[in-house]
Coordinates of C-alpha atoms and ligand atoms in Angstrom, one line a residue:
M1 CA 16.6 10.6 16.8
N2 CA 15.7 9.8 13.2
I3 CA 15.7 6.1 12.5
D4 CA 15.0 4.5 9.2
Y5 CA 15.0 1.1 7.6
R6 CA 18.8 1.1 7.5
N7 CA 18.8 0.8 11.4
I8 CA 16.6 -2.3 11.2
E9 CA 17.4 -5.9 10.2
L10 CA 14.7 -8.4 9.7
R11 CA 16.0 -11.8 10.9
S12 CA 13.4 -14.4 9.9
G13 CA 9.8 -14.9 9.3
F14 CA 7.1 -13.4 7.1
W15 CA 8.7 -10.1 6.2
K16 CA 12.2 -11.5 5.9
Q17 CA 10.7 -13.9 3.3
M18 CA 9.0 -11.1 1.5
Q19 CA 12.2 -9.1 1.4
K20 CA 14.0 -12.1 0.0
L21 CA 11.3 -12.6 -2.6
N22 CA 11.5 -8.9 -3.5
S23 CA 15.3 -8.7 -3.8
E24 CA 15.8 -12.1 -5.4
T25 CA 12.9 -12.2 -7.8
A26 CA 10.5 -9.3 -7.9
I27 CA 13.0 -6.5 -8.5
N28 CA 14.5 -8.5 -11.4
A29 CA 11.1 -9.5 -12.8
V30 CA 9.9 -5.9 -12.8
W31 CA 13.2 -4.7 -14.4
D32 CA 12.9 -7.3 -17.2
R33 CA 9.3 -6.4 -18.0
F34 CA 10.2 -2.7 -18.0
D35 CA 13.1 -3.4 -20.3
E36 CA 11.0 -5.4 -22.7
S37 CA 8.2 -2.9 -22.7
G38 CA 10.6 -0.1 -23.7
R39 CA 10.4 1.8 -20.4
I40 CA 14.1 1.6 -19.9
S41 CA 15.3 2.5 -23.3
A42 CA 12.8 5.4 -23.3
F43 CA 15.4 7.1 -21.0
R44 CA 17.6 7.4 -24.0
F45 CA 15.1 9.8 -25.6
D46 CA 15.3 7.8 -28.8
W47 CA 11.6 7.3 -29.6
D48 CA 11.3 6.9 -33.4
G49 CA 7.8 8.1 -33.8
N50 CA 6.3 4.6 -33.9
E51 CA 2.9 5.1 -32.1
N52 CA 3.0 1.5 -30.8
K53 CA 6.2 2.2 -28.9
K54 CA 5.3 5.7 -27.7
P55 CA 6.6 6.5 -24.2
H56 CA 3.7 6.8 -21.8
V57 CA 3.3 9.9 -19.6
Y58 CA 4.0 7.9 -16.5
W59 CA 6.7 5.6 -17.6
D60 CA 9.3 7.8 -15.9
S61 CA 7.5 7.2 -12.6
D62 CA 7.4 3.4 -13.0
V63 CA 11.1 3.3 -13.5
F64 CA 11.8 5.9 -10.7
K65 CA 9.9 3.6 -8.3
W66 CA 11.9 0.7 -9.4
M67 CA 15.1 2.7 -8.8
E68 CA 13.9 3.6 -5.3
G69 CA 13.3 -0.1 -4.6
A70 CA 16.7 -1.0 -6.1
C71 CA 18.5 1.6 -4.0
R72 CA 16.9 0.5 -0.8
I73 CA 17.9 -3.1 -1.5
M74 CA 21.4 -1.9 -2.4
S75 CA 21.7 -0.2 1.0
K76 CA 21.4 -3.6 2.7
E77 CA 23.0 -6.0 0.2
E78 CA 25.9 -6.1 -2.1
R79 CA 24.1 -5.8 -5.4
P80 CA 26.4 -4.8 -8.2
D81 CA 23.8 -5.8 -10.7
L82 CA 21.3 -3.3 -9.4
E83 CA 23.9 -0.7 -8.9
E84 CA 24.9 -0.9 -12.5
K85 CA 21.3 -0.4 -13.7
V86 CA 20.7 2.5 -11.3
N87 CA 23.9 4.2 -12.4
M88 CA 23.1 3.6 -16.1
L89 CA 19.8 5.4 -15.5
I90 CA 21.3 8.2 -13.6
D91 CA 23.8 8.7 -16.4
L92 CA 21.0 9.0 -18.9
I93 CA 19.0 11.3 -16.8
E94 CA 22.0 13.6 -16.3
K95 CA 22.8 13.5 -19.9
K96 CA 19.2 14.0 -21.2
R97 CA 17.8 16.5 -18.8
A98 CA 17.4 20.1 -20.0
D99 CA 19.7 22.9 -19.0
D100 CA 17.3 24.2 -16.5
G101 CA 17.1 20.8 -14.7
Y102 CA 13.8 19.7 -16.3
F103 CA 13.5 16.0 -17.0
N104 CA 10.5 14.2 -18.4
I105 CA 10.6 11.6 -21.2
Y106 CA 7.1 12.2 -22.7
F107 CA 7.4 16.0 -22.9
S108 CA 10.9 16.0 -24.1
V109 CA 10.4 13.4 -26.8
C110 CA 6.7 13.2 -27.8
E111 CA 5.4 16.7 -27.1
P112 CA 8.4 19.1 -26.9
G113 CA 7.4 22.7 -26.2
K114 CA 4.3 21.6 -24.2
R115 CA 5.8 21.2 -20.8
F116 CA 3.6 22.2 -17.9
T117 CA 0.6 22.9 -20.2
D118 CA -1.6 19.9 -19.3
R119 CA -2.4 19.2 -15.7
N120 CA -3.5 15.6 -16.4
M121 CA -0.2 14.5 -17.9
H122 CA 1.6 13.4 -14.8
E123 CA 4.6 15.7 -15.1
L124 CA 4.7 16.7 -11.5
Y125 CA 3.9 13.2 -10.4
C126 CA 6.9 11.8 -12.3
A127 CA 9.0 14.6 -10.9
G128 CA 8.0 13.6 -7.4
H129 CA 9.0 10.0 -8.0
M130 CA 12.3 11.2 -9.3
M131 CA 12.9 13.0 -6.0
E132 CA 11.9 9.9 -4.0
A133 CA 14.3 7.7 -6.0
A134 CA 17.0 10.3 -5.6
A135 CA 16.4 10.4 -1.8
A136 CA 16.7 6.6 -1.7
H137 CA 19.9 6.7 -3.8
Y138 CA 21.4 9.3 -1.4
Y139 CA 20.6 7.2 1.6
A140 CA 21.9 4.1 0.0
T141 CA 25.2 5.4 -1.4
G142 CA 25.9 8.7 0.4
S143 CA 26.5 10.2 -3.1
D144 CA 24.7 13.5 -3.7
R145 CA 24.8 13.1 -7.5
F146 CA 21.2 12.1 -8.1
I147 CA 19.7 14.2 -5.3
K148 CA 21.4 17.2 -6.9
I149 CA 19.7 16.4 -10.2
A150 CA 16.4 16.1 -8.4
A151 CA 17.0 19.3 -6.6
D152 CA 17.7 21.1 -9.9
Y153 CA 14.5 19.8 -11.2
A154 CA 12.7 21.0 -8.1
D155 CA 14.2 24.4 -8.5
C156 CA 13.0 24.5 -12.1
I157 CA 9.5 23.6 -11.0
E158 CA 9.6 26.2 -8.3
K159 CA 10.6 28.8 -10.8
V160 CA 7.8 27.9 -13.3
F161 CA 5.0 27.4 -10.7
V162 CA 5.9 30.1 -8.1
T163 CA 8.5 32.6 -9.0
E164 CA 7.4 33.2 -12.6
G165 CA 3.9 31.6 -12.3
I166 CA 4.0 30.7 -16.0
A167 CA 2.7 27.1 -15.9
E168 CA -0.7 26.6 -17.4
F169 CA -2.0 24.9 -14.3
E170 CA -1.5 25.5 -10.6
T171 CA -1.4 22.2 -8.8
P172 CA -0.4 18.7 -9.7
G173 CA -3.2 16.6 -11.4
H174 CA -1.8 13.6 -9.6
Q175 CA -0.4 14.3 -6.1
E176 CA 3.0 12.8 -5.1
I177 CA 5.4 15.7 -5.4
E178 CA 4.1 17.2 -2.2
L179 CA 5.5 14.3 -0.1
A180 CA 8.6 14.0 -2.3
L181 CA 9.5 17.7 -1.8
I182 CA 9.5 17.1 1.9
K183 CA 12.0 14.3 1.5
L184 CA 14.1 16.7 -0.5
Y185 CA 13.8 19.3 2.2
K186 CA 14.8 16.8 4.9
I187 CA 18.0 15.9 3.0
T188 CA 19.0 19.3 1.8
G189 CA 17.8 21.3 4.7
E190 CA 16.5 23.9 2.1
E191 CA 13.3 25.2 3.4
H192 CA 12.0 26.4 0.1
Y193 CA 11.3 22.8 -0.8
L194 CA 9.0 22.5 2.2
K195 CA 7.4 25.8 1.1
L196 CA 6.9 24.5 -2.4
S197 CA 5.2 21.4 -1.0
E198 CA 3.0 23.6 1.1
H199 CA 2.2 25.8 -1.8
F200 CA 1.0 22.9 -3.9
L201 CA -1.2 21.7 -1.1
K202 CA -2.6 25.1 -0.2
R203 CA -3.4 26.1 -3.8
R204 CA -5.4 22.9 -4.4
A205 CA -9.1 23.6 -4.9
V206 CA -8.7 27.3 -4.2
N207 CA -9.9 28.1 -7.7
S208 CA -12.4 25.4 -8.1
K209 CA -14.5 26.4 -5.2
D210 CA -17.1 28.2 -7.3
K211 CA -17.0 25.7 -10.2
P212 CA -20.0 23.4 -10.7
I213 CA -19.7 20.1 -8.8
D214 CA -19.1 17.3 -11.2
G215 CA -17.1 14.0 -11.1
N216 CA -13.9 15.7 -12.3
I217 CA -13.7 18.0 -9.4
Y218 CA -13.5 15.1 -7.1
H219 CA -11.2 13.0 -9.2
A220 CA -8.0 14.9 -8.1
Q221 CA -9.5 16.2 -4.9
D222 CA -10.2 19.7 -6.3
N223 CA -13.5 19.9 -4.4
R224 CA -12.4 21.6 -1.2
P225 CA -9.2 23.3 0.1
V226 CA -7.1 20.7 1.9
E227 CA -7.6 22.3 5.3
E228 CA -11.3 21.8 5.1
I229 CA -11.6 18.2 3.8
D230 CA -13.3 15.7 5.9
S231 CA -13.9 12.8 3.5
A232 CA -11.9 10.8 1.1
V233 CA -13.1 11.4 -2.5
G234 CA -11.9 10.8 -6.0
H235 CA -8.9 8.8 -7.2
A236 CA -7.7 6.8 -4.2
V237 CA -3.9 6.9 -4.8
R238 CA -4.0 10.7 -5.5
C239 CA -6.0 11.2 -2.3
L240 CA -3.7 9.1 -0.1
Y241 CA -0.4 10.5 -1.5
M242 CA -1.9 14.0 -0.9
L243 CA -2.8 13.0 2.7
C244 CA 0.8 11.8 3.3
G245 CA 2.1 15.2 2.1
M246 CA -0.5 17.0 4.2
A247 CA 0.4 15.1 7.3
D248 CA 4.1 15.8 6.8
C249 CA 3.6 19.4 5.9
A250 CA 1.2 20.0 8.8
V251 CA 3.6 18.7 11.3
L252 CA 6.6 20.5 9.9
T253 CA 4.9 23.8 9.6
G254 CA 2.7 23.5 12.7
N255 CA -0.5 23.7 10.7
K256 CA -3.2 22.4 13.1
K257 CA -6.0 22.8 10.6
M258 CA -4.3 20.7 8.0
F259 CA -3.5 18.0 10.5
E260 CA -7.1 17.9 11.7
A261 CA -8.2 17.5 8.1
C262 CA -5.9 14.4 7.9
E263 CA -7.5 13.0 11.1
R264 CA -11.1 13.6 9.8
T265 CA -10.3 12.1 6.4
Y266 CA -8.6 9.1 8.0
K267 CA -11.7 8.4 10.1
D268 CA -13.9 8.6 7.0
I269 CA -11.7 6.0 5.2
V270 CA -11.4 3.4 8.0
N271 CA -15.0 3.8 9.2
S272 CA -16.8 3.5 5.9
K273 CA -14.5 3.2 2.8
M274 CA -12.0 0.5 3.6
Y275 CA -12.3 -3.2 2.8
I276 CA -11.5 -5.7 5.5
T277 CA -8.2 -6.3 3.6
G278 CA -7.1 -2.7 3.9
G279 CA -7.9 -2.2 0.2
V280 CA -9.3 1.2 -0.7
G281 CA -10.7 2.8 -3.8
A282 CA -13.8 0.6 -4.3
T283 CA -14.7 1.6 -7.8
R284 CA -12.9 1.2 -11.0
F285 CA -14.5 4.4 -12.3
S286 CA -11.9 6.9 -11.8
E287 CA -10.0 4.4 -9.6
A288 CA -11.8 6.1 -6.8
F289 CA -13.3 6.1 -3.4
S290 CA -17.0 5.4 -3.6
M291 CA -19.8 6.4 -1.3
P292 CA -19.6 5.4 2.4
Y293 CA -20.3 1.7 2.9
D294 CA -20.3 1.0 -0.8
L295 CA -17.8 -1.9 -0.7
P296 CA -18.7 -4.4 -3.3
N297 CA -16.6 -7.5 -3.3
E298 CA -16.6 -8.8 -6.8
T299 CA -16.0 -5.5 -8.5
A300 CA -13.7 -4.2 -5.7
Y301 CA -11.0 -2.2 -7.4
A302 CA -8.7 -1.9 -4.4
E303 CA -5.6 -1.0 -6.3
T304 CA -2.4 -2.3 -4.8
C305 CA -0.9 1.2 -4.9
A306 CA -3.9 2.4 -2.9
A307 CA -3.3 -0.1 -0.1
I308 CA 0.3 1.0 -0.1
G309 CA -0.8 4.7 0.0
L310 CA -3.0 3.8 3.0
M311 CA -0.1 2.2 4.8
M312 CA 2.1 5.2 4.1
F313 CA -0.5 7.6 5.4
A314 CA -1.6 5.6 8.5
D315 CA 2.0 5.1 9.4
R316 CA 2.7 8.8 9.4
M317 CA -0.4 9.4 11.5
C318 CA 0.7 6.8 14.0
K319 CA 4.1 8.4 14.3
Y320 CA 2.7 11.9 14.5
T321 CA 0.0 11.1 17.1
R322 CA 1.5 8.1 18.9
D323 CA -1.9 6.4 18.6
A324 CA -1.6 2.7 18.0
R325 CA -4.9 2.5 16.2
Y326 CA -3.3 3.9 13.1
A327 CA -0.8 1.1 13.1
D328 CA -3.7 -1.4 13.1
T329 CA -4.6 0.0 9.7
V330 CA -1.0 -0.2 8.5
E331 CA -1.0 -3.9 9.6
R332 CA -4.3 -4.6 7.9
A333 CA -3.2 -3.1 4.6
M334 CA 0.3 -4.6 4.6
Y335 CA -0.5 -8.2 5.2
N336 CA -3.6 -8.3 3.1
G337 CA -4.3 -5.6 0.5
M338 CA -0.6 -5.1 -0.3
C339 CA 0.7 -8.7 -0.2
S340 CA -2.2 -9.9 -2.4
G341 CA -0.6 -7.6 -5.1
I342 CA 2.3 -10.0 -5.6
S343 CA 2.3 -13.7 -6.5
L344 CA 3.8 -16.3 -4.2
S345 CA 6.5 -16.8 -6.9
G346 CA 7.3 -13.0 -6.8
D347 CA 7.2 -12.4 -10.5
A348 CA 3.5 -11.6 -11.2
F349 CA 1.2 -8.9 -9.8
F350 CA -2.3 -7.8 -9.2
Y351 CA -3.3 -4.2 -9.8
E352 CA -6.9 -4.8 -8.7
N353 CA -7.5 -6.9 -5.6
P354 CA -11.1 -8.2 -5.6
L355 CA -12.6 -9.9 -2.6
E356 CA -14.7 -12.2 -4.7
I357 CA -14.1 -14.1 -7.9
N358 CA -17.0 -15.7 -9.6
L359 CA -15.7 -17.3 -12.8
G360 CA -19.3 -17.5 -14.0
S361 CA -19.5 -13.7 -14.0
H362 CA -16.3 -13.6 -16.1
R363 CA -17.7 -16.0 -18.6
R364 CA -20.9 -14.0 -18.8
A365 CA -19.0 -10.7 -19.1
A366 CA -17.0 -12.2 -22.0
V367 CA -20.0 -13.5 -23.9
K368 CA -22.8 -11.1 -23.1
D369 CA -22.0 -8.2 -21.0
G370 CA -18.9 -6.8 -22.7
H371 CA -19.4 -3.5 -20.9
V372 CA -19.0 -5.2 -17.5
K373 CA -15.4 -4.9 -16.3
L374 CA -14.2 -7.3 -13.7
A375 CA -10.7 -7.7 -12.2
I376 CA -8.4 -10.2 -13.9
T377 CA -8.3 -13.5 -12.2
Q378 CA -4.6 -14.3 -12.6
R379 CA -1.7 -12.1 -11.7
Q380 CA 0.2 -10.6 -14.6
K381 CA 3.9 -10.0 -15.3
V382 CA 3.4 -6.4 -16.3
F383 CA 0.5 -4.0 -17.0
L384 CA 0.1 -1.3 -19.5
C385 CA -0.2 0.9 -16.5
S386 CA 2.3 -0.7 -14.2
C387 CA 2.4 1.5 -11.2
C388 CA 1.8 -1.3 -8.7
P389 CA 4.7 -3.7 -9.2
P390 CA 7.4 -1.2 -8.6
N391 CA 5.5 0.2 -5.7
I392 CA 5.8 -3.2 -4.0
N393 CA 9.5 -3.2 -5.0
R394 CA 10.1 0.0 -3.1
V395 CA 7.9 -0.6 0.0
I396 CA 9.0 -4.1 1.0
P397 CA 12.7 -3.1 1.6
V398 CA 11.6 -0.4 4.1
I399 CA 9.1 -2.5 6.0
G400 CA 11.4 -2.1 9.1
E401 CA 10.3 1.6 9.3
Y402 CA 6.8 0.4 9.8
I403 CA 7.9 -1.9 12.6
Y404 CA 9.8 0.5 14.9
D405 CA 10.1 4.1 15.9
V406 CA 12.2 5.8 18.5
E407 CA 11.8 9.2 20.1
G408 CA 14.5 10.2 22.6
R409 CA 14.7 7.3 25.0
T410 CA 11.3 5.9 24.2
G411 CA 10.9 3.1 21.8
Y412 CA 7.8 2.0 19.8
I413 CA 7.0 -1.4 18.5
N414 CA 4.2 -0.7 15.9
Q415 CA 4.4 -4.0 14.1
F416 CA 5.7 -7.4 15.1
A417 CA 8.5 -9.2 13.2
D418 CA 11.6 -11.2 14.1
S419 CA 14.0 -8.3 13.9
V420 CA 16.5 -6.0 15.5
L421 CA 16.7 -2.2 15.6
K422 CA 20.0 -0.5 16.4
A423 CA 20.3 3.3 16.6
G424 CA 22.7 5.3 18.7
G425 CA 22.9 3.5 22.0
I426 CA 19.5 1.9 21.5
E427 CA 18.8 -1.6 20.6
I428 CA 15.4 -3.3 20.4
T429 CA 15.0 -7.0 19.4
Q430 CA 11.9 -9.0 18.7
K431 CA 12.0 -12.8 18.6
T432 CA 8.8 -14.1 17.1
D433 CA 7.1 -16.1 14.5
Y434 CA 4.3 -13.5 14.1
P435 CA 1.8 -13.5 12.4
W436 CA 1.6 -17.3 12.8
D437 CA 2.3 -17.2 16.5
G438 CA 1.4 -14.5 18.9
K439 CA 4.4 -14.7 21.2
V440 CA 6.9 -11.9 20.9
T441 CA 10.0 -11.9 23.1
I442 CA 11.5 -8.4 23.3
T443 CA 14.7 -7.0 24.6
A444 CA 15.4 -3.3 24.8
K445 CA 18.6 -1.5 25.6
G446 CA 19.1 2.2 26.1
L447 CA 15.4 3.0 26.6
D448 CA 13.4 4.4 29.5
K449 CA 10.1 3.3 28.1
L450 CA 8.9 0.8 25.5
Y451 CA 5.5 1.1 23.8
I452 CA 4.2 -2.1 22.4
R453 CA 1.1 -1.9 20.2
I454 CA -1.8 -4.0 21.4
P455 CA -3.5 -4.9 18.1
S456 CA -7.2 -4.1 18.0
W457 CA -8.0 -7.6 16.7
C458 CA -6.4 -9.1 19.8
R459 CA -8.9 -10.0 22.6
H460 CA -6.4 -11.5 25.1
F461 CA -2.8 -10.8 25.7
S462 CA -0.4 -11.1 28.5
I463 CA 2.9 -9.4 29.5
N464 CA 5.4 -10.9 32.0
K465 CA 5.8 -7.5 33.8
D466 CA 4.0 -4.5 35.0
Y467 CA 2.7 -2.2 32.3
T468 CA 0.3 0.6 31.7
V469 CA -1.9 1.2 28.7
C470 CA -1.7 4.4 26.6
S471 CA -3.3 5.1 23.2
G472 CA -3.5 1.4 22.3
Y473 CA 0.1 0.6 23.5
A474 CA 1.2 -1.4 26.5
V475 CA 3.9 0.7 28.1
V476 CA 6.7 -1.1 29.8
E477 CA 9.2 0.9 31.9
D478 CA 11.3 -1.9 33.3
N479 CA 13.4 -3.1 30.4
A480 CA 16.2 -4.7 32.3
E481 CA 15.0 -8.2 31.6
E482 CA 13.3 -9.5 28.4
T483 CA 9.6 -8.7 27.9
V484 CA 7.4 -11.5 26.8
F485 CA 4.3 -10.1 25.1
E486 CA 1.9 -12.9 24.1
M487 CA -1.2 -12.3 22.0
E488 CA -3.8 -15.0 21.6
I489 CA -4.0 -15.7 17.9
K490 CA -6.9 -17.9 16.8
P491 CA -9.4 -18.0 13.9
I492 CA -12.2 -15.4 14.4
L493 CA -15.3 -14.8 12.3
I494 CA -15.8 -11.1 11.5
S495 CA -19.0 -9.5 10.4
S496 CA -19.4 -6.1 8.7
C497 CA -21.7 -3.2 9.5
N498 CA -25.1 -3.9 8.0
K499 CA -24.8 -0.8 5.8
V500 CA -22.4 -2.8 3.6
T501 CA -25.3 -4.5 1.9
Q502 CA -23.1 -6.9 0.0
N503 CA -21.9 -8.5 3.3
A504 CA -25.4 -9.0 4.8
C505 CA -25.6 -12.4 6.6
K506 CA -22.0 -13.0 5.7
A507 CA -18.8 -13.4 7.7
A508 CA -15.1 -13.3 6.9
L509 CA -12.4 -15.4 8.6
M510 CA -9.4 -13.7 10.2
R511 CA -6.5 -15.1 12.1
G512 CA -4.6 -12.3 13.8
P513 CA -4.0 -9.6 11.2
L514 CA -4.6 -12.0 8.3
V515 CA -7.8 -12.1 6.3
Y516 CA -8.6 -15.5 4.9
C517 CA -10.5 -16.6 1.8
A518 CA -12.0 -19.8 0.4
E519 CA -11.1 -20.9 -3.2
S520 CA -13.0 -23.4 -5.2
V521 CA -9.8 -25.3 -5.9
D522 CA -9.9 -26.4 -2.2
N523 CA -13.7 -26.5 -1.8
C524 CA -16.6 -27.0 -4.1
E525 CA -17.2 -25.1 -7.4
N526 CA -20.2 -23.2 -5.9
L527 CA -18.7 -21.3 -3.0
Y528 CA -22.1 -19.6 -2.5
S529 CA -23.5 -22.9 -1.2
L530 CA -21.2 -22.9 1.8
I531 CA -22.3 -21.6 5.2
L532 CA -20.0 -20.7 8.0
T533 CA -21.2 -21.4 11.5
D534 CA -18.4 -21.0 14.0
T535 CA -14.7 -21.6 14.5
N536 CA -15.1 -24.4 17.0
E537 CA -12.7 -27.2 16.2
A538 CA -10.9 -25.1 13.6
E539 CA -8.0 -27.1 12.2
E540 CA -4.7 -25.4 11.3
S541 CA -1.9 -26.7 9.1
Y542 CA 1.3 -25.2 7.8
S543 CA 1.8 -24.8 4.1
E544 CA 5.2 -24.4 2.5
M545 CA 3.6 -23.0 -0.7
F546 CA 1.6 -20.3 1.1
R547 CA 4.5 -19.7 3.6
G548 CA 1.9 -19.8 6.3
I549 CA -1.1 -21.4 8.1
L550 CA -4.1 -22.7 6.3
I551 CA -7.4 -23.2 8.2
R552 CA -10.2 -25.8 8.0
L553 CA -13.6 -25.0 9.6
N554 CA -16.6 -27.1 10.1
G555 CA -19.5 -25.6 8.1
L556 CA -22.7 -26.3 6.2
K557 CA -23.4 -26.8 2.6
I558 CA -26.7 -26.3 0.8
P559 CA -27.3 -29.5 -1.2
E560 CA -26.9 -29.4 -5.0
S561 CA -30.2 -29.3 -6.8
D562 CA -31.4 -28.6 -10.4
E563 CA -34.9 -27.7 -9.3
L564 CA -35.2 -24.0 -9.9
Y565 CA -37.7 -23.4 -7.1
S566 CA -38.7 -25.6 -4.2
E567 CA -40.0 -25.2 -0.6
A568 CA -37.3 -23.7 1.6
K569 CA -35.7 -26.3 3.9
A570 CA -32.8 -26.1 6.3
N571 CA -31.6 -29.4 4.9
Y572 CA -27.9 -28.5 5.0
E573 CA -25.1 -31.0 4.8
K574 CA -22.2 -30.9 7.1
T575 CA -18.9 -30.0 5.4
K576 CA -15.4 -28.8 5.9
I577 CA -14.6 -25.3 4.5
R578 CA -10.9 -24.8 3.6
F579 CA -9.3 -21.4 3.8
I580 CA -6.0 -19.9 2.7
P581 CA -4.6 -16.5 3.6
Y582 CA -6.1 -13.9 1.3
Y583 CA -2.7 -12.7 0.1
G584 CA -2.3 -16.1 -1.5
F585 CA -5.4 -16.3 -3.7
A586 CA -5.1 -17.0 -7.4
N587 CA -1.8 -18.8 -7.2
R588 CA -3.1 -22.1 -8.4
G589 CA -4.8 -21.3 -11.6
E590 CA -8.2 -19.8 -12.0
S591 CA -10.6 -20.4 -9.2
N592 CA -13.7 -19.0 -7.6
M593 CA -12.9 -17.1 -4.5
L594 CA -14.8 -15.6 -1.6
V595 CA -13.7 -13.6 1.4
W596 CA -17.2 -13.0 2.7
L597 CA -19.1 -16.3 3.0
N598 CA -22.7 -17.0 4.1
Y599 CA -22.9 -17.1 7.8
K600 CA -25.6 -18.7 10.1
G601 CA -25.1 -18.3 13.8
G602 CA -27.5 -19.6 16.4
M603 CA -30.9 -18.1 17.3
P604 CA -30.8 -15.3 20.0
S605 CA -31.6 -16.7 23.4
Ligands
LIG701 O1 -1.8 7.5 -12.9 C1 -0.6 7.0 -12.3 C2 -0.9 5.8 -11.5 O2 -1.5 4.8 -12.4 C3 -2.0 6.0 -10.4 O3 -1.4 6.3 -9.2 C4 -2.7 4.7 -10.4 O4 -3.9 4.7 -9.8 C5 -2.8 4.4 -11.9 O5 -3.8 5.2 -12.5
LIG702 ZN1 -0.9 1.0 -8.9

């Protein structure tokens, strides 16, 4: 049985609050900014030649992602305001598209006659996002109007790239259309869309095999044919969207080699290229994956879209393999690297998500080291390149899909949230205040077996009935009475592999799936003078503002001194170190911030 977010209701708690924030604030805030910046009116194709207002090559995609988010909200709530905007855009797309189905603002308005001549100009990427928006519209409204427009465009692309082979490049410069074509295939049942997706995947890197290795070849993953890859290279979002397409395509076409490439590359990411927050793409140069274990904190790029891409990929892998470890990665990215991308107020966003802010470095960069680029320290309402905010808009409404899955009479709980799934004769409910509390009370109807993920961060758990363990899940067969799954959630200090040199002698605080950070606004200005020792006597308190639990730990502080050098002494002072959930950093003005703090455990015995 195919279930999707429409089968799932969130009832309360963390994700329900996020959905409320998204549908009441974020979706409107992003629309307003897109309207002000000219992204919406660009759909009228009325650019007047003013260079300052020139439509950007990926404006279409920003708006398509917003439409996807709006449609997903519309499928759950009465939202005539969103419906009107979506319809207005579909009207414009229908009116402005070319006779052969082609639709692209930049190449219709700014460079007519140049379609499909420059691989780096995001045409196929924008097309993919149109298909995804159209799929969401189809599911939300049942109307086939937009999906037909998207299918016409896909037919046009197929003609140009396959049947006639007249495009000036072979594969998308920015992957996305591969996974989108599969959505189109699933709705229309037309196999040639799946074939087109497979075509784009299989042609990638085929012609660059003999080219000299330089940065460009990695940027868009042109270094190796997809079936051979074993590491994540280049632009992180491109790589992750490609992996999503590969996983889907491999499963639908039975391509074992392609699926194994997904498994290898996933391992490379989570074993050496992922921040503790689930952020990926460590370097701003090329917005790319760096070398293994190169995970600098202050200059972490960790684009919000990349964390979302990792969620999307890991979720697919979880569903295709039924291995709960993939869902651990989803959880890591969704609570931390993705949620840090949106302000607590819901109307401002981070594109980059650093794990360290040192305002001193920012002042120095401004005065002396103009070439040093650091992430901004405050969330913004819109960016010149604004891919991340609408990506949040579209993911939060479908978070239910990450929570549950069903196959035949077997149910899967991959994530925990106060929610209910109803599909066919099956009903699964979770009652919980997760991630703040580890108790989840579950009822299941119409199932033979229920798989409950045992998170890898969880050291102790209990279940009130018999269960077996399979691939990271507790499997419960007796679902007549409610199942009480209880995870011990408490603050834990985490260290990183010593190959991550930036984190040597440091530890990060986690509580359940949440990563915490210390900000100077709650502590001292110089966070580098703080030392973590243990979590004994950790104090927890609930904060309305952060919609969650804050933590206070006993720790040490190196005394302030103006003496440049002096004899080393362990003359630390006792102090309290205050932490907030990482997703909430930079919501109270500019502040220094650290995820990884100095750590000093006891001597080995
Ligand atoms: O290029 C389109 C989007 O903008 C990418 O996915 C992001 O990384 C940003 O470059
Ligand atoms: Zn982005």
